[in-house]
């Protein structure tokens, strides 16, 4: 299988039949992602199977500000500023069920972090933030250097300056 990244608005790419097993993520891709992009609320990138031009995965990123109360003491001393911490949010990341378990989630995450690092270089942003849907998803992000920020452990972060996947 040959795959490539594409912008959400790439002509000929099909979103039909995309099913990651999470109704809200499927709905976002099918019904909201393009509108959110047009309004400047988020940017969505697709992972596309070259032969069929079918979307097999996607992620969505947006600028974000993290309230200081989410930071641990050592983070507070490092980010010693009286305002929310500028960050980037990976708001959604999903792989179609047919393609799960073969490393495409890691590939999407890597590309999202590289994308964010490029934007942060020209703009700003100290952290990459994710909100894991559950403990299993939290484990996925922790494997790649994200650390829990809140009591439930489902809001995670890693510095933008860390290498893309460690």
Short mmCIF file of N, CA and C in Angstrom, two decimals:
data_model
loop_
_atom_site.label_atom_id
_atom_site.label_comp_id
_atom_site.label_asym_id
_atom_site.label_seq_id
_atom_site.Cartn_x
_atom_site.Cartn_y
_atom_site.Cartn_z
N UNK A 1 0.84 -1.18 0.00
CA UNK A 1 0.00 0.00 0.00
C UNK A 1 0.89 1.24 0.00
N UNK A 2 0.68 2.11 -0.95
CA UNK A 2 1.37 3.39 -1.00
C UNK A 2 0.45 4.45 -0.44
N UNK A 3 1.00 5.29 0.44
CA UNK A 3 0.21 6.35 1.06
C UNK A 3 0.92 7.68 0.90
N UNK A 4 0.16 8.74 1.02
CA UNK A 4 0.71 10.09 0.93
C UNK A 4 -0.16 11.02 1.76
N UNK A 5 0.44 12.12 2.18
CA UNK A 5 -0.34 13.14 2.88
C UNK A 5 -0.95 14.10 1.87
N UNK A 6 -2.13 14.59 2.18
CA UNK A 6 -2.82 15.53 1.31
C UNK A 6 -3.62 16.51 2.16
N UNK A 7 -3.82 17.69 1.62
CA UNK A 7 -4.70 18.65 2.29
C UNK A 7 -6.13 18.15 2.19
N UNK A 8 -6.93 18.56 3.13
CA UNK A 8 -8.33 18.14 3.14
C UNK A 8 -9.05 18.50 1.85
N UNK A 9 -8.71 19.62 1.26
CA UNK A 9 -9.42 20.08 0.07
C UNK A 9 -8.83 19.56 -1.24
N UNK A 10 -7.98 18.56 -1.19
CA UNK A 10 -7.39 18.00 -2.40
C UNK A 10 -8.48 17.34 -3.25
N UNK A 11 -8.56 17.73 -4.50
CA UNK A 11 -9.57 17.17 -5.40
C UNK A 11 -9.34 15.69 -5.63
N UNK A 12 -10.43 14.97 -5.70
CA UNK A 12 -10.37 13.56 -6.01
C UNK A 12 -10.21 12.66 -4.80
N UNK A 13 -9.85 13.21 -3.66
CA UNK A 13 -9.71 12.39 -2.44
C UNK A 13 -11.09 12.09 -1.88
N UNK A 14 -11.33 10.82 -1.59
CA UNK A 14 -12.63 10.39 -1.09
C UNK A 14 -12.61 10.20 0.42
N UNK A 15 -13.61 10.77 1.06
CA UNK A 15 -13.81 10.57 2.49
C UNK A 15 -14.89 9.51 2.72
N UNK A 16 -15.53 9.07 1.65
CA UNK A 16 -16.62 8.09 1.75
C UNK A 16 -16.14 6.80 2.42
N UNK A 17 -16.93 6.34 3.34
CA UNK A 17 -16.66 5.07 3.99
C UNK A 17 -15.63 5.14 5.09
N UNK A 18 -15.07 6.33 5.38
CA UNK A 18 -14.09 6.42 6.46
C UNK A 18 -14.78 6.08 7.77
N UNK A 19 -14.21 5.13 8.51
CA UNK A 19 -14.76 4.73 9.80
C UNK A 19 -13.62 4.31 10.72
N UNK A 20 -13.35 5.15 11.69
CA UNK A 20 -12.28 4.85 12.65
C UNK A 20 -12.81 4.15 13.89
N UNK A 21 -14.13 3.97 13.97
CA UNK A 21 -14.72 3.33 15.13
C UNK A 21 -15.23 4.31 16.17
N UNK A 22 -15.01 5.60 15.95
CA UNK A 22 -15.48 6.65 16.85
C UNK A 22 -16.40 7.58 16.07
N UNK A 23 -17.67 7.55 16.39
CA UNK A 23 -18.67 8.30 15.64
C UNK A 23 -18.36 9.80 15.57
N UNK A 24 -17.89 10.39 16.68
CA UNK A 24 -17.63 11.82 16.66
C UNK A 24 -16.46 12.18 15.75
N UNK A 25 -15.45 11.33 15.66
CA UNK A 25 -14.33 11.59 14.75
C UNK A 25 -14.75 11.41 13.30
N UNK A 26 -15.55 10.38 13.02
CA UNK A 26 -16.08 10.18 11.67
C UNK A 26 -16.92 11.39 11.25
N UNK A 27 -17.77 11.85 12.16
CA UNK A 27 -18.64 13.00 11.88
C UNK A 27 -17.81 14.25 11.61
N UNK A 28 -16.79 14.47 12.43
CA UNK A 28 -15.94 15.65 12.22
C UNK A 28 -15.35 15.65 10.81
N UNK A 29 -14.76 14.53 10.41
CA UNK A 29 -14.13 14.48 9.09
C UNK A 29 -15.16 14.69 7.98
N UNK A 30 -16.29 14.03 8.07
CA UNK A 30 -17.30 14.09 7.01
C UNK A 30 -18.06 15.42 6.97
N UNK A 31 -18.31 16.02 8.13
CA UNK A 31 -19.25 17.13 8.19
C UNK A 31 -18.69 18.47 8.68
N UNK A 32 -17.59 18.46 9.42
CA UNK A 32 -17.15 19.69 10.05
C UNK A 32 -15.74 20.16 9.65
N UNK A 33 -14.87 19.26 9.30
CA UNK A 33 -13.46 19.61 9.09
C UNK A 33 -13.28 20.70 8.03
N UNK A 34 -13.96 20.58 6.91
CA UNK A 34 -13.81 21.57 5.84
C UNK A 34 -14.31 22.94 6.29
N UNK A 35 -15.43 22.97 6.98
CA UNK A 35 -15.98 24.22 7.48
C UNK A 35 -15.06 24.85 8.53
N UNK A 36 -14.54 24.04 9.44
CA UNK A 36 -13.61 24.53 10.45
C UNK A 36 -12.37 25.12 9.77
N UNK A 37 -11.88 24.47 8.73
CA UNK A 37 -10.72 24.97 8.00
C UNK A 37 -11.02 26.29 7.33
N UNK A 38 -12.18 26.39 6.69
CA UNK A 38 -12.56 27.62 6.00
C UNK A 38 -12.69 28.79 6.97
N UNK A 39 -13.09 28.51 8.20
CA UNK A 39 -13.26 29.55 9.21
C UNK A 39 -11.97 29.82 9.98
N UNK A 40 -10.90 29.08 9.68
CA UNK A 40 -9.63 29.28 10.37
C UNK A 40 -9.59 28.71 11.76
N UNK A 41 -10.49 27.78 12.06
CA UNK A 41 -10.55 27.19 13.40
C UNK A 41 -9.59 26.02 13.57
N UNK A 42 -9.32 25.32 12.48
CA UNK A 42 -8.37 24.20 12.53
C UNK A 42 -7.90 23.90 11.11
N UNK A 43 -6.82 23.13 11.04
CA UNK A 43 -6.31 22.67 9.76
C UNK A 43 -6.29 21.15 9.81
N UNK A 44 -6.87 20.52 8.80
CA UNK A 44 -6.95 19.06 8.77
C UNK A 44 -6.11 18.54 7.61
N UNK A 45 -5.33 17.52 7.90
CA UNK A 45 -4.49 16.88 6.90
C UNK A 45 -4.88 15.41 6.81
N UNK A 46 -4.91 14.89 5.60
CA UNK A 46 -5.33 13.52 5.35
C UNK A 46 -4.14 12.63 5.04
N UNK A 47 -4.27 11.37 5.37
CA UNK A 47 -3.37 10.33 4.91
C UNK A 47 -4.18 9.54 3.89
N UNK A 48 -3.68 9.48 2.66
CA UNK A 48 -4.47 8.96 1.53
C UNK A 48 -3.77 7.76 0.91
N UNK A 49 -4.56 6.73 0.61
CA UNK A 49 -4.05 5.59 -0.15
C UNK A 49 -3.95 6.05 -1.61
N UNK A 50 -2.75 5.99 -2.17
CA UNK A 50 -2.51 6.55 -3.51
C UNK A 50 -3.35 5.90 -4.60
N UNK A 51 -3.47 4.59 -4.57
CA UNK A 51 -4.16 3.88 -5.65
C UNK A 51 -5.64 4.23 -5.72
N UNK A 52 -6.31 4.29 -4.57
CA UNK A 52 -7.75 4.52 -4.54
C UNK A 52 -8.12 5.97 -4.26
N UNK A 53 -7.14 6.78 -3.85
CA UNK A 53 -7.37 8.16 -3.41
C UNK A 53 -8.39 8.23 -2.26
N UNK A 54 -8.37 7.21 -1.41
CA UNK A 54 -9.28 7.12 -0.27
C UNK A 54 -8.54 7.54 0.99
N UNK A 55 -9.18 8.39 1.80
CA UNK A 55 -8.60 8.80 3.08
C UNK A 55 -8.57 7.61 4.02
N UNK A 56 -7.40 7.33 4.58
CA UNK A 56 -7.25 6.22 5.53
C UNK A 56 -6.92 6.73 6.93
N UNK A 57 -6.69 8.03 7.06
CA UNK A 57 -6.42 8.64 8.35
C UNK A 57 -6.40 10.15 8.22
N UNK A 58 -6.42 10.82 9.36
CA UNK A 58 -6.36 12.28 9.35
C UNK A 58 -5.97 12.79 10.73
N UNK A 59 -5.53 14.05 10.73
CA UNK A 59 -5.38 14.76 11.99
C UNK A 59 -5.80 16.20 11.77
N UNK A 60 -6.12 16.86 12.87
CA UNK A 60 -6.54 18.24 12.84
C UNK A 60 -5.77 18.99 13.92
N UNK A 61 -5.21 20.16 13.56
CA UNK A 61 -4.47 20.96 14.54
C UNK A 61 -5.02 22.37 14.58
N UNK A 62 -4.78 23.05 15.70
CA UNK A 62 -5.18 24.44 15.84
C UNK A 62 -4.34 25.11 16.93
N UNK A 63 -4.22 26.44 16.86
CA UNK A 63 -3.55 27.16 17.93
C UNK A 63 -4.36 26.99 19.22
N UNK A 64 -3.68 27.12 20.35
CA UNK A 64 -4.30 26.82 21.63
C UNK A 64 -3.60 27.61 22.72
N UNK A 65 -4.29 27.93 23.78
CA UNK A 65 -3.67 28.49 24.98
C UNK A 65 -4.00 27.57 26.14
N UNK A 66 -2.98 27.19 26.87
CA UNK A 66 -3.15 26.28 28.00
C UNK A 66 -3.17 27.10 29.29
N UNK A 67 -4.24 26.94 30.05
CA UNK A 67 -4.34 27.63 31.34
C UNK A 67 -3.21 27.15 32.26
N UNK A 68 -2.62 28.05 32.99
CA UNK A 68 -1.48 27.74 33.84
C UNK A 68 -1.79 26.69 34.90
N UNK A 69 -3.06 26.60 35.33
CA UNK A 69 -3.38 25.64 36.40
C UNK A 69 -3.21 24.18 35.96
N UNK A 70 -3.07 23.93 34.67
CA UNK A 70 -2.82 22.57 34.19
C UNK A 70 -1.37 22.15 34.37
N UNK A 71 -0.48 23.10 34.57
CA UNK A 71 0.94 22.80 34.63
C UNK A 71 1.37 22.29 36.01
N UNK A 72 2.29 21.35 36.01
CA UNK A 72 2.90 20.88 37.25
C UNK A 72 3.87 21.95 37.75
N UNK A 73 4.29 21.85 39.01
CA UNK A 73 5.16 22.86 39.62
C UNK A 73 6.43 23.12 38.81
N UNK A 74 7.10 22.03 38.35
CA UNK A 74 8.34 22.24 37.60
C UNK A 74 8.07 22.93 36.26
N UNK A 75 6.91 22.67 35.68
CA UNK A 75 6.55 23.33 34.43
C UNK A 75 6.23 24.80 34.68
N UNK A 76 5.56 25.07 35.81
CA UNK A 76 5.23 26.45 36.16
C UNK A 76 6.50 27.29 36.34
N UNK A 77 7.52 26.71 36.95
CA UNK A 77 8.74 27.47 37.14
C UNK A 77 9.46 27.68 35.81
N UNK A 78 9.36 26.72 34.89
CA UNK A 78 9.98 26.87 33.58
C UNK A 78 9.23 27.92 32.75
N UNK A 79 7.90 27.80 32.71
CA UNK A 79 7.06 28.75 31.98
C UNK A 79 6.57 29.82 32.96
N UNK A 80 7.49 30.60 33.50
CA UNK A 80 7.20 31.58 34.54
C UNK A 80 6.68 32.87 33.91
N UNK A 81 5.44 32.82 33.45
CA UNK A 81 4.78 33.98 32.85
C UNK A 81 3.39 34.10 33.45
N UNK A 82 2.84 35.31 33.52
CA UNK A 82 1.53 35.50 34.16
C UNK A 82 0.33 35.31 33.23
N UNK A 83 0.51 34.60 32.14
CA UNK A 83 -0.57 34.45 31.17
C UNK A 83 -0.62 32.99 30.71
N UNK A 84 -1.71 32.59 30.05
CA UNK A 84 -1.79 31.21 29.53
C UNK A 84 -0.63 30.90 28.59
N UNK A 85 -0.26 29.65 28.52
CA UNK A 85 0.88 29.21 27.73
C UNK A 85 0.45 29.00 26.28
N UNK A 86 1.09 29.69 25.32
CA UNK A 86 0.75 29.46 23.92
C UNK A 86 1.14 28.03 23.53
N UNK A 87 0.26 27.39 22.83
CA UNK A 87 0.46 25.97 22.50
C UNK A 87 -0.23 25.66 21.18
N UNK A 88 -0.12 24.40 20.79
CA UNK A 88 -0.82 23.87 19.62
C UNK A 88 -1.58 22.63 20.07
N UNK A 89 -2.78 22.50 19.58
CA UNK A 89 -3.64 21.37 19.93
C UNK A 89 -3.77 20.42 18.74
N UNK A 90 -3.47 19.15 18.98
CA UNK A 90 -3.86 18.12 18.01
C UNK A 90 -5.25 17.71 18.47
N UNK A 91 -6.25 18.32 17.85
CA UNK A 91 -7.63 18.17 18.30
C UNK A 91 -8.23 16.82 17.94
N UNK A 92 -7.79 16.28 16.82
CA UNK A 92 -8.32 14.99 16.37
C UNK A 92 -7.23 14.26 15.60
N UNK A 93 -7.20 12.97 15.77
CA UNK A 93 -6.27 12.11 15.03
C UNK A 93 -6.94 10.74 14.97
N UNK A 94 -7.08 10.21 13.76
CA UNK A 94 -7.79 8.94 13.62
C UNK A 94 -7.30 8.17 12.39
N UNK A 95 -7.42 6.87 12.48
CA UNK A 95 -7.07 5.96 11.38
C UNK A 95 -8.30 5.08 11.13
N UNK A 96 -8.63 4.89 9.86
CA UNK A 96 -9.72 4.02 9.47
C UNK A 96 -9.49 2.62 10.05
N UNK A 97 -10.56 1.98 10.50
CA UNK A 97 -10.46 0.64 11.12
C UNK A 97 -9.68 -0.35 10.28
N UNK A 98 -9.87 -0.32 8.97
CA UNK A 98 -9.20 -1.28 8.08
C UNK A 98 -7.69 -1.14 8.13
N UNK A 99 -7.19 0.02 8.59
CA UNK A 99 -5.76 0.31 8.54
C UNK A 99 -5.14 0.48 9.93
N UNK A 100 -5.90 0.19 10.96
CA UNK A 100 -5.38 0.32 12.32
C UNK A 100 -4.41 -0.81 12.64
N UNK A 101 -3.46 -0.50 13.49
CA UNK A 101 -2.51 -1.51 13.95
C UNK A 101 -1.29 -1.71 13.07
N UNK A 102 -1.11 -0.84 12.06
CA UNK A 102 0.07 -1.01 11.18
C UNK A 102 0.99 0.22 11.22
N UNK A 103 0.81 1.08 12.22
CA UNK A 103 1.71 2.20 12.40
C UNK A 103 1.27 3.52 11.79
N UNK A 104 0.07 3.57 11.22
CA UNK A 104 -0.35 4.82 10.60
C UNK A 104 -0.65 5.91 11.62
N UNK A 105 -1.09 5.54 12.82
CA UNK A 105 -1.32 6.53 13.88
C UNK A 105 -0.03 7.24 14.23
N UNK A 106 1.05 6.49 14.36
CA UNK A 106 2.36 7.09 14.65
C UNK A 106 2.81 7.98 13.50
N UNK A 107 2.55 7.56 12.28
CA UNK A 107 2.91 8.36 11.11
C UNK A 107 2.14 9.68 11.10
N UNK A 108 0.85 9.63 11.40
CA UNK A 108 0.04 10.84 11.49
C UNK A 108 0.54 11.75 12.61
N UNK A 109 0.83 11.17 13.76
CA UNK A 109 1.31 11.96 14.90
C UNK A 109 2.64 12.63 14.56
N UNK A 110 3.53 11.89 13.95
CA UNK A 110 4.83 12.46 13.56
C UNK A 110 4.62 13.65 12.62
N UNK A 111 3.79 13.49 11.61
CA UNK A 111 3.56 14.58 10.66
C UNK A 111 2.91 15.77 11.36
N UNK A 112 1.98 15.52 12.27
CA UNK A 112 1.34 16.62 13.01
C UNK A 112 2.37 17.40 13.81
N UNK A 113 3.28 16.71 14.47
CA UNK A 113 4.30 17.39 15.28
C UNK A 113 5.27 18.17 14.39
N UNK A 114 5.68 17.59 13.28
CA UNK A 114 6.55 18.31 12.35
C UNK A 114 5.83 19.56 11.83
N UNK A 115 4.57 19.43 11.48
CA UNK A 115 3.75 20.54 11.01
C UNK A 115 3.68 21.63 12.08
N UNK A 116 3.41 21.23 13.31
CA UNK A 116 3.31 22.18 14.42
C UNK A 116 4.65 22.86 14.68
N UNK A 117 5.74 22.11 14.65
CA UNK A 117 7.07 22.70 14.89
C UNK A 117 7.37 23.77 13.84
N UNK A 118 6.99 23.51 12.60
CA UNK A 118 7.20 24.48 11.54
C UNK A 118 6.39 25.76 11.81
N UNK A 119 5.15 25.60 12.20
CA UNK A 119 4.30 26.76 12.49
C UNK A 119 4.80 27.51 13.72
N UNK A 120 5.23 26.78 14.75
CA UNK A 120 5.72 27.41 15.97
C UNK A 120 7.03 28.16 15.72
N UNK A 121 7.83 27.67 14.80
CA UNK A 121 9.09 28.34 14.47
C UNK A 121 8.81 29.75 13.94
N UNK A 122 7.79 29.89 13.13
CA UNK A 122 7.45 31.18 12.55
C UNK A 122 6.49 31.99 13.42
N UNK A 123 5.81 31.33 14.34
CA UNK A 123 4.84 32.03 15.18
C UNK A 123 5.24 31.92 16.64
N UNK A 124 4.74 30.95 17.29
CA UNK A 124 5.06 30.68 18.69
C UNK A 124 4.33 29.42 19.09
N UNK A 125 4.51 29.05 20.31
CA UNK A 125 3.85 27.87 20.86
C UNK A 125 4.87 27.02 21.59
N UNK A 126 4.68 26.84 22.86
CA UNK A 126 5.63 26.12 23.69
C UNK A 126 5.33 24.62 23.78
N UNK A 127 4.06 24.27 23.68
CA UNK A 127 3.65 22.89 23.93
C UNK A 127 2.77 22.36 22.81
N UNK A 128 2.78 21.04 22.65
CA UNK A 128 1.82 20.32 21.82
C UNK A 128 0.87 19.65 22.81
N UNK A 129 -0.41 19.90 22.67
CA UNK A 129 -1.43 19.39 23.59
C UNK A 129 -2.31 18.38 22.87
N UNK A 130 -2.70 17.33 23.58
CA UNK A 130 -3.71 16.39 23.09
C UNK A 130 -4.69 16.09 24.22
N UNK A 131 -5.91 15.81 23.86
CA UNK A 131 -6.91 15.32 24.81
C UNK A 131 -7.22 13.90 24.41
N UNK A 132 -6.70 12.94 25.17
CA UNK A 132 -6.94 11.53 24.85
C UNK A 132 -8.38 11.17 25.19
N UNK A 133 -8.99 10.36 24.34
CA UNK A 133 -10.38 9.96 24.55
C UNK A 133 -10.54 8.97 25.69
N UNK A 134 -9.50 8.19 25.95
CA UNK A 134 -9.58 7.17 26.99
C UNK A 134 -8.16 6.73 27.38
N UNK A 135 -8.06 5.76 28.29
CA UNK A 135 -6.75 5.31 28.77
C UNK A 135 -5.91 4.66 27.67
N UNK A 136 -6.54 3.91 26.79
CA UNK A 136 -5.79 3.27 25.71
C UNK A 136 -5.16 4.32 24.80
N UNK A 137 -5.91 5.34 24.47
CA UNK A 137 -5.39 6.42 23.63
C UNK A 137 -4.31 7.19 24.40
N UNK A 138 -4.53 7.38 25.70
CA UNK A 138 -3.49 8.03 26.52
C UNK A 138 -2.19 7.25 26.43
N UNK A 139 -2.26 5.93 26.49
CA UNK A 139 -1.07 5.09 26.38
C UNK A 139 -0.34 5.30 25.06
N UNK A 140 -1.10 5.45 23.99
CA UNK A 140 -0.51 5.72 22.66
C UNK A 140 0.31 7.00 22.72
N UNK A 141 -0.27 8.07 23.25
CA UNK A 141 0.44 9.35 23.29
C UNK A 141 1.63 9.32 24.25
N UNK A 142 1.49 8.64 25.37
CA UNK A 142 2.60 8.54 26.33
C UNK A 142 3.80 7.84 25.71
N UNK A 143 3.54 6.87 24.85
CA UNK A 143 4.62 6.15 24.17
C UNK A 143 5.48 7.11 23.35
N UNK A 144 4.91 8.23 22.95
CA UNK A 144 5.62 9.20 22.12
C UNK A 144 5.99 10.48 22.88
N UNK A 145 6.14 10.36 24.19
CA UNK A 145 6.69 11.46 24.97
C UNK A 145 5.70 12.45 25.55
N UNK A 146 4.43 12.23 25.38
CA UNK A 146 3.43 13.11 26.00
C UNK A 146 3.30 12.75 27.47
N UNK A 147 3.11 13.77 28.31
CA UNK A 147 2.95 13.57 29.74
C UNK A 147 1.61 14.13 30.19
N UNK A 148 0.97 13.44 31.11
CA UNK A 148 -0.34 13.87 31.61
C UNK A 148 -0.23 15.22 32.30
N UNK A 149 -1.23 16.05 32.08
CA UNK A 149 -1.28 17.37 32.71
C UNK A 149 -2.35 17.46 33.79
N UNK A 150 -3.41 16.70 33.66
CA UNK A 150 -4.49 16.86 34.62
C UNK A 150 -4.70 15.59 35.46
N UNK A 151 -5.52 15.72 36.45
CA UNK A 151 -5.77 14.64 37.40
C UNK A 151 -6.21 13.34 36.71
N UNK A 152 -7.12 13.44 35.78
CA UNK A 152 -7.62 12.25 35.08
C UNK A 152 -6.57 11.69 34.13
N UNK A 153 -5.58 12.50 33.80
CA UNK A 153 -4.50 12.05 32.93
C UNK A 153 -4.85 11.98 31.47
N UNK A 154 -5.96 12.58 31.06
CA UNK A 154 -6.36 12.51 29.66
C UNK A 154 -5.97 13.74 28.86
N UNK A 155 -5.55 14.81 29.52
CA UNK A 155 -4.97 15.97 28.83
C UNK A 155 -3.46 15.80 28.96
N UNK A 156 -2.78 15.72 27.80
CA UNK A 156 -1.34 15.47 27.79
C UNK A 156 -0.62 16.54 26.98
N UNK A 157 0.69 16.67 27.25
CA UNK A 157 1.49 17.67 26.54
C UNK A 157 2.92 17.20 26.39
N UNK A 158 3.59 17.80 25.44
CA UNK A 158 5.04 17.66 25.27
C UNK A 158 5.55 18.95 24.66
N UNK A 159 6.79 19.32 24.97
CA UNK A 159 7.33 20.56 24.42
C UNK A 159 7.42 20.50 22.89
N UNK A 160 7.12 21.60 22.26
CA UNK A 160 7.23 21.70 20.80
C UNK A 160 8.68 21.43 20.37
N UNK A 161 9.63 21.82 21.22
CA UNK A 161 11.05 21.71 20.86
C UNK A 161 11.60 20.30 20.89
N UNK A 162 10.87 19.35 21.50
CA UNK A 162 11.35 17.96 21.49
C UNK A 162 11.32 17.42 20.07
N UNK A 163 12.22 16.47 19.78
CA UNK A 163 12.23 15.88 18.44
C UNK A 163 10.87 15.27 18.15
N UNK A 164 10.48 15.21 16.87
CA UNK A 164 9.11 14.82 16.51
C UNK A 164 8.57 13.57 17.21
N UNK A 165 9.28 12.48 17.21
CA UNK A 165 8.79 11.32 17.98
C UNK A 165 9.98 10.70 18.69
N UNK A 166 9.86 10.67 20.02
CA UNK A 166 10.95 10.10 20.80
C UNK A 166 10.54 8.80 21.42
#
